[in-house]
Coordinates of C-alpha atoms and ligand atoms in Angstrom, one line a residue:
Chain A
M1 CA -18.9 27.9 -11.3
A2 CA -16.7 25.3 -9.8
K3 CA -14.4 26.3 -7.1
E4 CA -11.1 27.6 -8.6
L5 CA -7.7 26.4 -7.7
P6 CA -4.9 28.9 -6.9
F7 CA -3.0 28.2 -10.1
E8 CA -6.2 28.8 -12.2
R9 CA -6.9 32.2 -10.7
P10 CA -5.5 34.3 -13.6
L11 CA -7.6 32.4 -16.1
M12 CA -10.7 32.5 -14.0
E13 CA -10.2 36.3 -13.6
L14 CA -9.8 36.8 -17.3
R15 CA -13.0 34.8 -18.0
K16 CA -14.8 36.9 -15.5
K17 CA -13.7 40.0 -17.2
I18 CA -14.9 38.6 -20.6
E19 CA -18.2 37.8 -19.0
E20 CA -18.6 41.3 -17.6
L21 CA -17.8 42.9 -21.0
K22 CA -20.4 40.7 -22.6
Q23 CA -23.0 41.7 -20.1
F24 CA -22.0 45.4 -20.5
T25 CA -22.4 45.1 -24.2
E26 CA -25.9 43.7 -23.8
I27 CA -27.1 46.1 -21.2
E28 CA -25.5 49.4 -22.4
G29 CA -25.5 48.7 -26.1
I30 CA -21.8 49.6 -26.5
D31 CA -19.9 47.4 -28.8
F32 CA -17.0 45.6 -27.1
S33 CA -16.8 42.7 -29.5
K34 CA -13.3 43.6 -30.6
E35 CA -12.0 43.7 -27.0
I36 CA -13.9 40.5 -26.2
I37 CA -12.3 38.7 -29.1
E38 CA -8.9 39.9 -28.0
L39 CA -9.4 38.8 -24.4
E40 CA -10.9 35.4 -25.5
S41 CA -7.8 34.6 -27.6
K42 CA -5.7 35.7 -24.6
A43 CA -7.7 33.4 -22.4
K44 CA -7.2 30.5 -24.8
I45 CA -3.4 31.0 -24.7
L46 CA -3.5 31.3 -20.9
E47 CA -5.6 28.1 -20.7
Q48 CA -3.1 26.3 -22.9
E49 CA -0.3 27.5 -20.8
I50 CA -1.8 26.6 -17.4
Y51 CA -3.2 23.2 -18.2
T52 CA -0.3 21.9 -20.3
Q53 CA 2.2 22.7 -17.6
L54 CA 0.5 21.4 -14.5
T55 CA 2.9 20.4 -11.8
P56 CA 2.3 17.1 -9.9
W57 CA 1.0 19.3 -7.0
N58 CA -1.5 21.0 -9.3
R59 CA -2.7 17.6 -10.4
T60 CA -3.0 16.6 -6.8
Q61 CA -5.3 19.6 -6.3
I62 CA -7.4 18.7 -9.3
A63 CA -7.6 15.1 -8.2
R64 CA -8.9 16.2 -4.8
H65 CA -11.2 18.9 -6.2
A66 CA -14.5 19.2 -4.3
K67 CA -16.3 18.8 -7.6
R68 CA -14.3 15.8 -8.8
P69 CA -16.7 13.3 -10.2
T70 CA -17.3 10.4 -7.9
T71 CA -17.6 6.7 -8.6
L72 CA -21.4 6.9 -8.4
E73 CA -21.4 9.7 -11.0
Y74 CA -19.3 7.6 -13.3
I75 CA -21.5 4.6 -12.8
E76 CA -24.6 6.6 -13.6
N77 CA -23.0 7.9 -16.8
I78 CA -21.2 4.8 -18.1
F79 CA -23.4 1.9 -17.1
T80 CA -27.1 1.1 -17.1
D81 CA -29.3 -0.8 -14.7
F82 CA -27.0 -0.4 -11.8
I83 CA -28.2 -2.2 -8.7
E84 CA -26.2 -1.5 -5.6
M85 CA -25.3 -4.3 -3.2
H86 CA -24.5 -3.8 0.5
G87 CA -22.5 -5.2 3.3
D88 CA -19.6 -7.7 3.9
R89 CA -21.9 -10.3 5.6
L90 CA -19.6 -10.1 8.6
Y91 CA -19.8 -6.8 10.3
S92 CA -21.5 -3.9 8.5
D93 CA -21.8 -1.9 5.3
D94 CA -19.0 0.5 4.6
H95 CA -20.2 3.6 2.8
A96 CA -16.7 4.5 1.7
I97 CA -16.9 1.7 -0.9
V98 CA -19.9 1.2 -3.3
G99 CA -20.5 -1.7 -5.5
G100 CA -23.0 -3.7 -7.4
I101 CA -24.1 -5.1 -10.7
A102 CA -24.8 -3.1 -13.8
K103 CA -24.8 -3.4 -17.6
F104 CA -22.0 -2.2 -19.7
N105 CA -23.1 -1.9 -23.3
G106 CA -25.8 -4.4 -22.5
V107 CA -23.4 -6.9 -20.8
P108 CA -23.7 -7.6 -17.0
V109 CA -20.6 -6.5 -15.1
T110 CA -19.7 -6.0 -11.5
V111 CA -18.6 -2.5 -10.7
I112 CA -17.0 -1.4 -7.4
G113 CA -15.3 1.8 -6.3
H114 CA -14.3 4.1 -3.5
Q115 CA -17.0 6.7 -2.8
K116 CA -16.3 10.3 -1.6
G117 CA -19.0 12.8 -0.7
R118 CA -19.7 16.1 -2.4
D119 CA -20.2 18.2 0.7
T120 CA -19.4 17.9 4.4
K121 CA -22.5 16.0 5.3
E122 CA -22.0 13.5 2.5
N123 CA -18.3 13.2 3.3
I124 CA -19.0 12.3 6.9
Y125 CA -21.4 9.6 5.7
R126 CA -18.7 8.4 3.2
N127 CA -15.9 8.8 5.7
F128 CA -14.2 10.9 3.1
G129 CA -13.8 7.8 1.0
M130 CA -11.6 6.1 3.5
P131 CA -12.7 2.5 3.9
H132 CA -12.6 0.2 7.0
P133 CA -11.9 -3.5 6.7
E134 CA -15.6 -4.2 6.0
G135 CA -15.4 -2.0 2.9
Y136 CA -12.6 -4.2 1.4
R137 CA -14.4 -7.3 2.5
K138 CA -17.6 -6.1 0.8
A139 CA -15.5 -5.4 -2.4
L140 CA -14.0 -8.9 -2.3
R141 CA -17.4 -10.5 -1.7
L142 CA -18.8 -8.7 -4.8
M143 CA -15.7 -9.8 -6.8
Q144 CA -16.3 -13.4 -5.8
Q145 CA -19.9 -13.0 -6.8
A146 CA -18.7 -11.7 -10.2
E147 CA -16.3 -14.7 -10.6
K148 CA -19.1 -17.1 -9.8
F149 CA -21.4 -15.6 -12.5
N150 CA -18.5 -14.9 -14.9
R151 CA -19.0 -11.1 -15.0
P152 CA -16.1 -8.7 -15.7
I153 CA -15.0 -6.6 -12.7
I154 CA -14.5 -2.9 -13.1
C155 CA -13.0 -0.9 -10.2
F156 CA -12.9 2.8 -9.7
I157 CA -10.1 4.1 -7.3
D158 CA -10.4 7.3 -5.5
T159 CA -9.4 7.4 -1.8
P160 CA -7.0 9.3 0.4
G161 CA -6.2 5.9 1.9
A162 CA -7.6 3.2 4.2
Y163 CA -8.9 4.6 7.4
P164 CA -6.4 4.7 10.3
G165 CA -8.6 4.1 13.4
I166 CA -9.1 1.9 16.4
G167 CA -12.0 -0.1 14.9
A168 CA -10.2 -0.5 11.6
E169 CA -7.2 -2.0 13.4
E170 CA -9.3 -4.2 15.7
R171 CA -11.1 -5.7 12.7
G172 CA -7.9 -6.3 10.7
Q173 CA -7.4 -3.5 8.2
S174 CA -4.1 -5.2 7.2
E175 CA -5.6 -8.6 6.7
A176 CA -8.5 -7.2 4.6
I177 CA -6.2 -5.3 2.3
A178 CA -3.8 -8.2 2.0
R179 CA -6.5 -10.7 1.3
N180 CA -7.8 -8.5 -1.6
L181 CA -4.3 -8.3 -3.1
R182 CA -3.9 -12.0 -3.0
D183 CA -7.4 -13.1 -4.1
M184 CA -7.7 -10.5 -6.9
A185 CA -4.7 -12.3 -8.4
L186 CA -6.7 -15.5 -8.9
F187 CA -10.0 -14.4 -10.6
K188 CA -10.5 -15.7 -14.1
V189 CA -12.8 -12.9 -15.2
P190 CA -11.5 -9.7 -16.9
M191 CA -10.6 -7.1 -14.3
I192 CA -10.2 -3.4 -15.2
C193 CA -9.1 -0.8 -12.7
I194 CA -9.2 2.9 -13.2
V195 CA -7.7 5.5 -10.8
T196 CA -10.1 8.5 -11.1
G197 CA -8.9 10.7 -8.3
E198 CA -6.6 10.0 -5.4
G199 CA -4.9 6.6 -5.4
G200 CA -3.9 6.7 -1.8
S201 CA -1.5 3.9 -0.8
G202 CA -2.6 0.3 0.2
G203 CA -6.2 1.5 0.6
A204 CA -6.3 2.3 -3.1
L205 CA -4.3 -0.7 -4.2
A206 CA -6.7 -3.1 -2.5
L207 CA -9.1 -2.3 -5.5
G208 CA -6.2 -2.0 -7.9
V209 CA -5.1 -5.4 -9.0
G210 CA -6.4 -5.9 -12.5
N211 CA -5.5 -7.1 -16.0
H212 CA -5.4 -3.5 -17.0
L213 CA -4.8 -0.5 -14.8
F214 CA -5.6 3.0 -16.1
M215 CA -5.3 6.5 -14.6
L216 CA -7.1 9.7 -15.5
E217 CA -4.7 12.4 -16.6
N218 CA -4.9 14.4 -13.4
S219 CA -5.3 11.5 -11.0
I220 CA -2.4 10.5 -8.6
F221 CA -1.3 7.2 -7.3
S222 CA 1.2 7.2 -4.4
V223 CA 2.7 5.1 -1.6
I224 CA 1.7 7.8 0.9
S225 CA -0.1 11.2 0.7
P226 CA 2.2 14.1 -0.1
E227 CA 1.4 15.4 3.4
G228 CA 2.4 12.1 5.0
A229 CA 5.5 11.9 2.9
A230 CA 6.4 15.4 4.0
T231 CA 6.0 14.5 7.6
I232 CA 8.1 11.3 7.4
L233 CA 10.8 12.5 5.1
W234 CA 11.2 16.1 6.1
R235 CA 9.3 16.1 9.4
D236 CA 7.3 19.1 8.1
A237 CA 3.8 18.7 6.7
A238 CA 4.3 22.1 4.9
M239 CA 6.7 20.3 2.5
A240 CA 3.7 18.5 0.9
V241 CA 4.1 20.5 -2.3
T242 CA 7.8 19.4 -2.5
A243 CA 6.8 15.8 -1.7
A244 CA 4.2 15.8 -4.5
N245 CA 6.6 17.2 -7.0
T246 CA 9.4 14.7 -6.2
M247 CA 7.6 11.4 -5.4
K248 CA 6.5 10.6 -9.0
I249 CA 2.8 10.2 -8.4
T250 CA 1.3 11.3 -11.7
A251 CA -0.2 9.2 -14.5
N252 CA 2.8 10.0 -16.7
D253 CA 5.2 8.8 -14.0
L254 CA 3.4 5.5 -13.6
L255 CA 3.3 5.0 -17.3
D256 CA 7.0 5.5 -17.4
F257 CA 7.5 2.9 -14.7
G258 CA 5.4 0.5 -16.7
I259 CA 2.8 0.3 -13.9
I260 CA -0.2 1.5 -15.8
D261 CA -1.5 0.5 -19.2
G262 CA -2.7 3.9 -20.3
I263 CA -3.7 7.5 -19.4
I264 CA -7.3 8.7 -20.0
P265 CA -7.2 12.3 -21.0
E266 CA -9.2 14.9 -19.1
P267 CA -10.8 18.1 -20.4
F268 CA -8.8 21.3 -19.7
G269 CA -9.4 22.1 -16.0
G270 CA -10.1 18.6 -15.0
A271 CA -12.8 15.9 -15.2
H272 CA -15.3 18.0 -13.2
T273 CA -15.5 20.6 -16.0
D274 CA -17.2 18.1 -18.3
V275 CA -18.4 15.0 -16.5
L276 CA -20.3 13.6 -19.5
Q277 CA -17.3 13.9 -21.8
Q278 CA -15.1 12.3 -19.2
A279 CA -17.5 9.4 -18.6
A280 CA -17.7 8.9 -22.4
D281 CA -13.9 8.7 -22.7
I282 CA -13.7 6.3 -19.8
K283 CA -16.4 4.2 -21.3
N284 CA -14.4 3.9 -24.5
V285 CA -11.3 2.8 -22.7
I286 CA -13.3 0.1 -20.8
A287 CA -14.9 -1.1 -24.0
N288 CA -11.5 -1.5 -25.8
S289 CA -10.0 -3.1 -22.7
L290 CA -12.8 -5.6 -22.3
Q291 CA -12.6 -6.5 -26.0
E292 CA -8.9 -7.2 -25.6
L293 CA -9.3 -9.2 -22.4
T294 CA -12.2 -11.3 -23.7
K295 CA -9.9 -12.7 -26.3
L296 CA -7.8 -14.3 -23.6
S297 CA -8.6 -17.6 -22.0
P298 CA -9.4 -17.5 -18.2
E299 CA -5.9 -19.0 -17.6
Q300 CA -4.3 -16.4 -19.8
R301 CA -6.0 -13.7 -17.9
I302 CA -4.7 -14.9 -14.6
E303 CA -1.2 -15.3 -16.0
Q304 CA -1.3 -11.9 -17.7
R305 CA -2.4 -10.2 -14.5
Y306 CA 0.3 -12.1 -12.5
Q307 CA 3.1 -11.0 -14.9
K308 CA 1.8 -7.4 -14.9
Y309 CA 2.6 -7.1 -11.2
R310 CA 5.4 -9.6 -11.0
T311 CA 7.6 -7.5 -13.3
I312 CA 7.1 -4.1 -11.5
G313 CA 10.3 -2.9 -9.8
V314 CA 13.6 -1.2 -10.4
Y315 CA 16.8 -2.6 -9.0
T316 CA 20.4 -3.6 -9.9
S317 CA 22.7 -6.6 -9.5
L318 CA 26.0 -6.2 -7.7
I319 CA 27.5 -9.0 -9.8
Chain B
M1 CA 32.1 3.0 32.7
L2 CA 29.9 0.3 34.1
K3 CA 28.8 2.7 36.8
D4 CA 27.5 5.1 34.1
F5 CA 25.2 2.5 32.8
F6 CA 23.8 1.7 36.2
Y7 CA 23.2 5.3 37.1
K8 CA 21.8 6.4 33.8
K9 CA 18.2 7.3 34.1
R10 CA 15.8 4.9 32.4
K11 CA 14.9 7.5 29.8
Y12 CA 14.1 5.1 27.0
A13 CA 12.9 2.2 29.1
T14 CA 9.3 2.3 27.9
I15 CA 9.9 3.2 24.3
P16 CA 10.3 0.1 22.3
S17 CA 11.5 1.9 19.2
E18 CA 14.4 2.7 17.0
K19 CA 15.5 5.3 19.5
A20 CA 15.8 2.7 22.2
K21 CA 18.0 0.5 20.0
K22 CA 20.6 3.1 19.7
N23 CA 20.9 2.9 23.5
I24 CA 22.5 -0.5 23.1
P25 CA 26.2 0.0 22.5
D26 CA 28.6 -2.5 21.0
G27 CA 30.3 -2.7 24.3
M28 CA 30.4 -5.4 26.9
V29 CA 27.1 -4.7 28.5
V30 CA 23.7 -3.7 27.3
K31 CA 20.6 -2.2 29.0
C32 CA 17.2 -3.8 28.3
E33 CA 15.0 -1.3 26.5
K34 CA 12.0 -2.5 28.5
C35 CA 13.1 -3.1 32.1
G36 CA 16.4 -1.4 32.1
T37 CA 18.3 -4.3 33.5
I38 CA 22.0 -4.4 32.5
T39 CA 23.2 -7.6 30.9
F40 CA 26.5 -8.7 29.3
V41 CA 26.0 -8.6 25.5
K42 CA 27.2 -12.1 25.2
E43 CA 24.8 -13.3 27.7
L44 CA 21.9 -11.6 26.0
Q45 CA 23.0 -12.9 22.6
K46 CA 23.2 -16.4 24.0
N47 CA 19.6 -15.9 25.1
L48 CA 18.6 -14.9 21.5
N49 CA 18.4 -11.3 22.5
V50 CA 15.6 -12.0 24.9
C51 CA 16.0 -10.2 28.2
L52 CA 16.8 -12.6 31.0
H53 CA 15.0 -10.4 33.5
C54 CA 11.7 -9.5 31.8
S55 CA 11.7 -11.6 28.6
H56 CA 11.5 -8.6 26.4
H57 CA 12.3 -9.6 22.8
H58 CA 14.9 -7.3 21.4
S59 CA 15.5 -7.2 17.7
L60 CA 17.4 -10.0 16.0
S61 CA 19.4 -9.3 12.9
A62 CA 18.7 -11.5 9.9
P63 CA 21.8 -13.6 10.3
E64 CA 21.1 -14.1 14.1
R65 CA 17.5 -15.1 13.2
L66 CA 18.7 -17.7 10.7
L67 CA 21.1 -19.1 13.1
S68 CA 18.4 -19.5 15.7
I69 CA 16.0 -21.5 13.5
L70 CA 18.0 -23.3 10.9
D71 CA 19.6 -26.7 11.5
D72 CA 23.3 -25.9 12.3
G73 CA 22.7 -22.5 10.7
H74 CA 23.1 -24.0 7.2
F75 CA 21.6 -21.7 4.7
F76 CA 21.8 -21.3 0.9
E77 CA 21.0 -17.7 0.1
Y78 CA 19.1 -16.7 -3.1
D79 CA 19.4 -13.4 -5.0
S80 CA 22.0 -12.0 -2.6
D81 CA 23.3 -9.8 -5.5
L82 CA 20.2 -7.7 -5.8
A83 CA 20.6 -4.2 -4.7
S84 CA 18.4 -1.1 -4.7
S85 CA 18.9 1.7 -7.2
N86 CA 17.4 5.2 -7.0
P87 CA 14.4 5.2 -9.4
L88 CA 12.9 8.4 -8.1
G89 CA 16.2 10.2 -8.0
F90 CA 15.7 10.7 -4.3
E91 CA 18.3 13.0 -2.7
G92 CA 20.5 11.1 -0.3
Y93 CA 18.9 7.7 -0.8
L94 CA 22.0 6.0 -2.3
D95 CA 24.1 7.3 0.6
K96 CA 21.6 5.9 3.1
L97 CA 21.7 2.6 1.4
K98 CA 25.4 2.5 1.4
K99 CA 25.5 3.4 5.1
D100 CA 23.1 0.6 5.9
M101 CA 25.1 -1.9 3.8
D102 CA 28.2 -1.1 5.7
K103 CA 26.4 -1.2 9.0
T104 CA 24.7 -4.5 8.5
N105 CA 26.9 -6.3 6.0
L106 CA 23.7 -7.0 4.1
N107 CA 22.7 -5.8 0.6
E108 CA 19.1 -5.2 1.4
A109 CA 16.5 -5.5 4.2
V110 CA 15.6 -9.1 3.5
V111 CA 17.5 -12.3 3.2
V112 CA 15.9 -15.2 1.4
G113 CA 17.2 -18.7 0.8
E114 CA 16.7 -22.3 1.8
G115 CA 17.7 -24.5 4.7
T116 CA 16.3 -27.2 6.9
I117 CA 14.4 -26.9 10.2
G118 CA 14.3 -30.1 12.2
G119 CA 15.4 -31.8 9.0
F120 CA 12.4 -30.4 7.0
P121 CA 13.5 -28.3 4.0
A122 CA 11.9 -24.9 3.7
I123 CA 12.4 -21.6 1.8
V124 CA 13.0 -19.0 4.5
G125 CA 13.0 -15.2 4.3
V126 CA 14.1 -13.0 7.1
M127 CA 13.7 -9.2 7.2
D128 CA 16.3 -7.1 9.0
S129 CA 15.0 -3.9 10.7
R130 CA 18.5 -2.4 10.9
F131 CA 18.4 -1.9 7.1
R132 CA 16.2 1.1 6.3
M133 CA 13.9 0.0 9.1
G134 CA 13.2 -3.2 7.2
S135 CA 11.2 -1.2 4.7
M136 CA 10.1 -2.8 1.4
G137 CA 11.3 -1.4 -1.9
S138 CA 11.7 -3.1 -5.2
V139 CA 14.5 -5.4 -4.0
V140 CA 12.7 -6.6 -0.9
G141 CA 9.6 -7.3 -3.0
E142 CA 11.6 -9.0 -5.7
K143 CA 13.5 -11.3 -3.3
I144 CA 10.3 -12.3 -1.5
A145 CA 8.3 -12.9 -4.7
A146 CA 11.3 -14.9 -6.2
G147 CA 11.5 -16.9 -2.9
I148 CA 7.8 -17.8 -3.1
E149 CA 8.3 -18.9 -6.7
R150 CA 11.2 -21.2 -5.7
A151 CA 8.9 -22.6 -3.0
L152 CA 6.3 -23.2 -5.8
V153 CA 8.8 -25.1 -7.9
K154 CA 10.4 -27.1 -5.1
K155 CA 7.1 -27.6 -3.3
Y156 CA 8.8 -26.5 -0.1
P157 CA 7.0 -24.6 2.6
F158 CA 7.7 -20.9 2.7
I159 CA 8.4 -19.2 6.0
L160 CA 8.9 -15.5 6.3
F161 CA 9.9 -13.4 9.4
S162 CA 8.7 -9.9 9.0
A163 CA 10.3 -6.9 10.7
S164 CA 9.4 -3.8 8.8
G165 CA 8.0 -0.3 9.1
G166 CA 6.2 -0.8 5.7
A167 CA 6.8 0.4 2.2
R168 CA 10.0 2.3 1.5
M169 CA 9.1 6.0 0.9
Q170 CA 12.2 6.7 -1.2
E171 CA 11.0 4.2 -3.9
G172 CA 7.4 5.7 -3.9
I173 CA 4.8 3.9 -6.0
L174 CA 7.3 1.1 -6.9
S175 CA 7.3 0.2 -3.2
L176 CA 3.6 0.1 -3.0
M177 CA 3.3 -2.2 -6.0
Q178 CA 5.5 -4.7 -4.2
M179 CA 2.5 -5.4 -2.0
A180 CA 0.6 -6.6 -5.0
K181 CA 3.6 -8.5 -6.4
T182 CA 4.3 -10.5 -3.3
S183 CA 0.6 -11.1 -2.6
A184 CA 0.1 -12.4 -6.1
A185 CA 3.0 -14.8 -5.7
L186 CA 1.4 -16.0 -2.4
A187 CA -1.9 -16.5 -4.3
K188 CA -0.1 -19.1 -6.5
L189 CA 1.4 -20.8 -3.5
H190 CA -2.1 -20.8 -1.9
Q191 CA -3.6 -22.4 -5.0
E192 CA -1.0 -25.1 -5.1
G193 CA -1.7 -26.0 -1.5
I194 CA 1.8 -25.1 -0.2
L195 CA 2.2 -24.1 3.3
F196 CA 3.1 -20.5 4.2
I197 CA 4.0 -19.6 7.7
S198 CA 4.2 -15.9 8.5
V199 CA 6.1 -14.9 11.6
L200 CA 5.4 -11.3 12.6
T201 CA 8.1 -9.7 14.7
N202 CA 8.6 -6.2 16.0
P203 CA 7.7 -4.1 14.1
T204 CA 5.4 -5.3 11.3
T205 CA 3.3 -2.3 10.0
G206 CA 2.1 -0.6 6.9
G207 CA 2.5 -2.1 3.5
V208 CA 4.2 -5.2 4.9
S209 CA 1.5 -5.9 7.4
A210 CA -1.1 -5.2 4.7
S211 CA 0.4 -7.7 2.3
F212 CA 2.4 -10.9 2.7
A213 CA 2.8 -10.7 6.5
S214 CA -1.0 -11.1 7.1
L215 CA -1.4 -13.9 4.5
G216 CA 0.0 -16.9 6.3
D217 CA -1.9 -20.1 6.5
I218 CA -0.5 -19.8 10.0
N219 CA 0.3 -16.3 11.4
I220 CA 2.7 -16.4 14.4
A221 CA 3.8 -13.4 16.4
E222 CA 6.6 -12.9 18.8
P223 CA 5.6 -11.5 22.2
G224 CA 5.1 -7.8 22.5
A225 CA 5.6 -6.9 18.9
L226 CA 4.1 -3.8 17.3
I227 CA 1.8 -5.1 14.5
G228 CA -0.7 -3.0 12.6
F229 CA -1.7 -1.2 9.5
A230 CA -1.4 2.4 10.5
G231 CA 1.3 3.6 12.9
P232 CA 0.1 4.5 16.4
R233 CA 1.1 8.1 16.0
V234 CA -0.9 8.5 12.8
I235 CA -4.0 7.0 14.5
E236 CA -3.6 9.3 17.5
Q237 CA -3.4 12.3 15.2
V238 CA -6.5 11.2 13.3
I239 CA -8.7 10.3 16.3
R240 CA -7.3 13.0 18.5
Q241 CA -7.0 10.7 21.5
K242 CA -4.4 8.5 23.2
L243 CA -4.5 4.9 22.2
P244 CA -5.2 2.3 25.0
E245 CA -2.3 0.5 26.6
G246 CA -1.1 -2.5 24.6
F247 CA -3.0 -1.4 21.4
Q248 CA -1.5 -3.1 18.2
T249 CA 0.7 -5.5 20.2
S250 CA 0.9 -9.2 19.5
E251 CA -1.3 -9.9 22.5
F252 CA -3.9 -7.4 21.2
L253 CA -3.9 -9.1 17.8
L254 CA -4.3 -12.5 19.3
N255 CA -7.2 -11.2 21.3
R256 CA -8.8 -9.7 18.2
G257 CA -8.5 -12.9 16.2
Q258 CA -5.8 -11.7 13.8
I259 CA -3.1 -14.2 14.6
D260 CA -3.0 -17.9 15.5
M261 CA -0.5 -17.8 18.3
I262 CA 2.2 -16.0 20.1
V263 CA 5.4 -17.9 20.3
D264 CA 8.4 -17.1 22.5
R265 CA 11.6 -16.8 20.6
K266 CA 13.1 -19.8 22.4
E267 CA 10.2 -22.0 21.3
M268 CA 10.2 -20.7 17.7
K269 CA 12.4 -23.4 16.2
S270 CA 10.6 -26.3 17.9
T271 CA 7.2 -24.8 17.0
L272 CA 8.2 -24.5 13.4
E273 CA 9.5 -28.0 13.4
K274 CA 6.2 -29.3 14.7
L275 CA 4.2 -27.4 12.2
L276 CA 6.4 -28.5 9.3
E277 CA 6.1 -32.1 10.5
L278 CA 2.3 -31.8 10.6
H279 CA 2.3 -30.6 7.0
M280 CA 4.6 -33.3 5.7
V281 CA 2.0 -35.9 5.4
R282 CA -1.1 -34.6 3.5
G283 CA -4.5 -35.4 4.9
N284 CA -6.3 -37.6 2.4
Y285 CA -9.9 -37.4 3.3
N286 CA -11.7 -36.8 0.1
G287 CA -14.6 -39.0 1.2
Ligands
ZN401 ZN1 14.2 -6.6 30.3

């Protein structure tokens, strides 16, 4: 069973009890079916209660869940014929970002995403999904390739943020992110971005300039991690929960701000509880989005994308 | 009084930070945050806030900066009425804005408008680190994007002086999205073949460094500025070691190929004039 999160504990305990009763029934031949039915209905109510009242911090925990499906898992279940491409042609191949060509419902597309690991060893290899400049440059190279061959671009976003390190600074982390933000605004092909887990700051946004931007129900998108915000705003990392709950980082918040185009629902408990269903739901959203964007001319797609970001902001006039 | 300044220990001398700035009183004299030399305020101001002793570049306010580069200081400001609201309902944010407005006499952390430099018209934006550390929220993003769009319409070069700690935390995701907004506007400018000169001053970090400030056709830095994506303290925490001396300074960036040149403040206006002049006549070598 997947690792439980603190707020899920009562539900998990109840489910365990039901499981025990079922086994007891089988082994000892005593009929507990009435009790089981009672507990199961109780579990259903509890499930409803827990998963319909998730706090932003709860969602943050789900978004960071060790079993959260990764970009490669989504690629495997949404696309066919995926061929991974490597390297930025300048320095190296960043394992925190994967990308390549695949078929979506039979049509060639370019797919790119942050890649986290599933265990410690994998996470070290993937640098916990925190890219260096070469990751962003690889992504941009693959996007330029997509533009050349008129392929739609689909980006999956799931990163704590761009890596803060010596090499990253030396090789121009700022420039790499900035250039993606600028050049992604100019591509003629349809671009669809989906936040699947953590949308951590500029390192996430560098794959997040698209015609349509979606978020999974329990994903987050923030200017800084809750822990970082807590340190800066309250000088206390322990305030992360408060930070998450005040900084408006959930899919609902971003929909309210007019930043995202839609929320992709997750099964109760999060995407990891039913990866196939989640992948199917994402696939549907991509299909609809592509259909809509294909109707636009290349120029219209550039202008629509420009206006999408141009109009984001909340302010007043003193006049 | 004067004696107090002379005998004060040089406690902040090596910290080029906000803390050090507070050390400069509004009085008659001021102590250099780098070398500790005491100078008359008026003398330092006349020297564009560059220390006469060690050439350390102290912060310039946006109005001071505009005076230092525009012909006769003539400037027509755009969108000066825009002001931040509190979209996240962040406790204390409006009070902080009000305080900075009173302190700086500005409505936000950037001033954008048009003027001439050596007779060449340009759209000029200047960030002011006294206002919320120059951080970028919705208003800063909007004013910069709008300024770039004016440059597009008028076909004027766009020049932006950055001085910012990055995205403004109190406006959360809306701040982050200003990175995409300003960069998209620059994409249009880029496509139209209009010059963008980015001048990075102390400090230029985070979301500002990772968007428009790094996208100049020409990137110029002032000497000794802190420029980088992640803050030095964050990096030290992550890598668990001290950063080498001079890491993330203008000189470091020049050495790593991230900027075109370092220009002393006193040479800034004449450098900009030269660059604008070189871009007035388009090359016409299509073969
Ligand atoms: Zn000095």
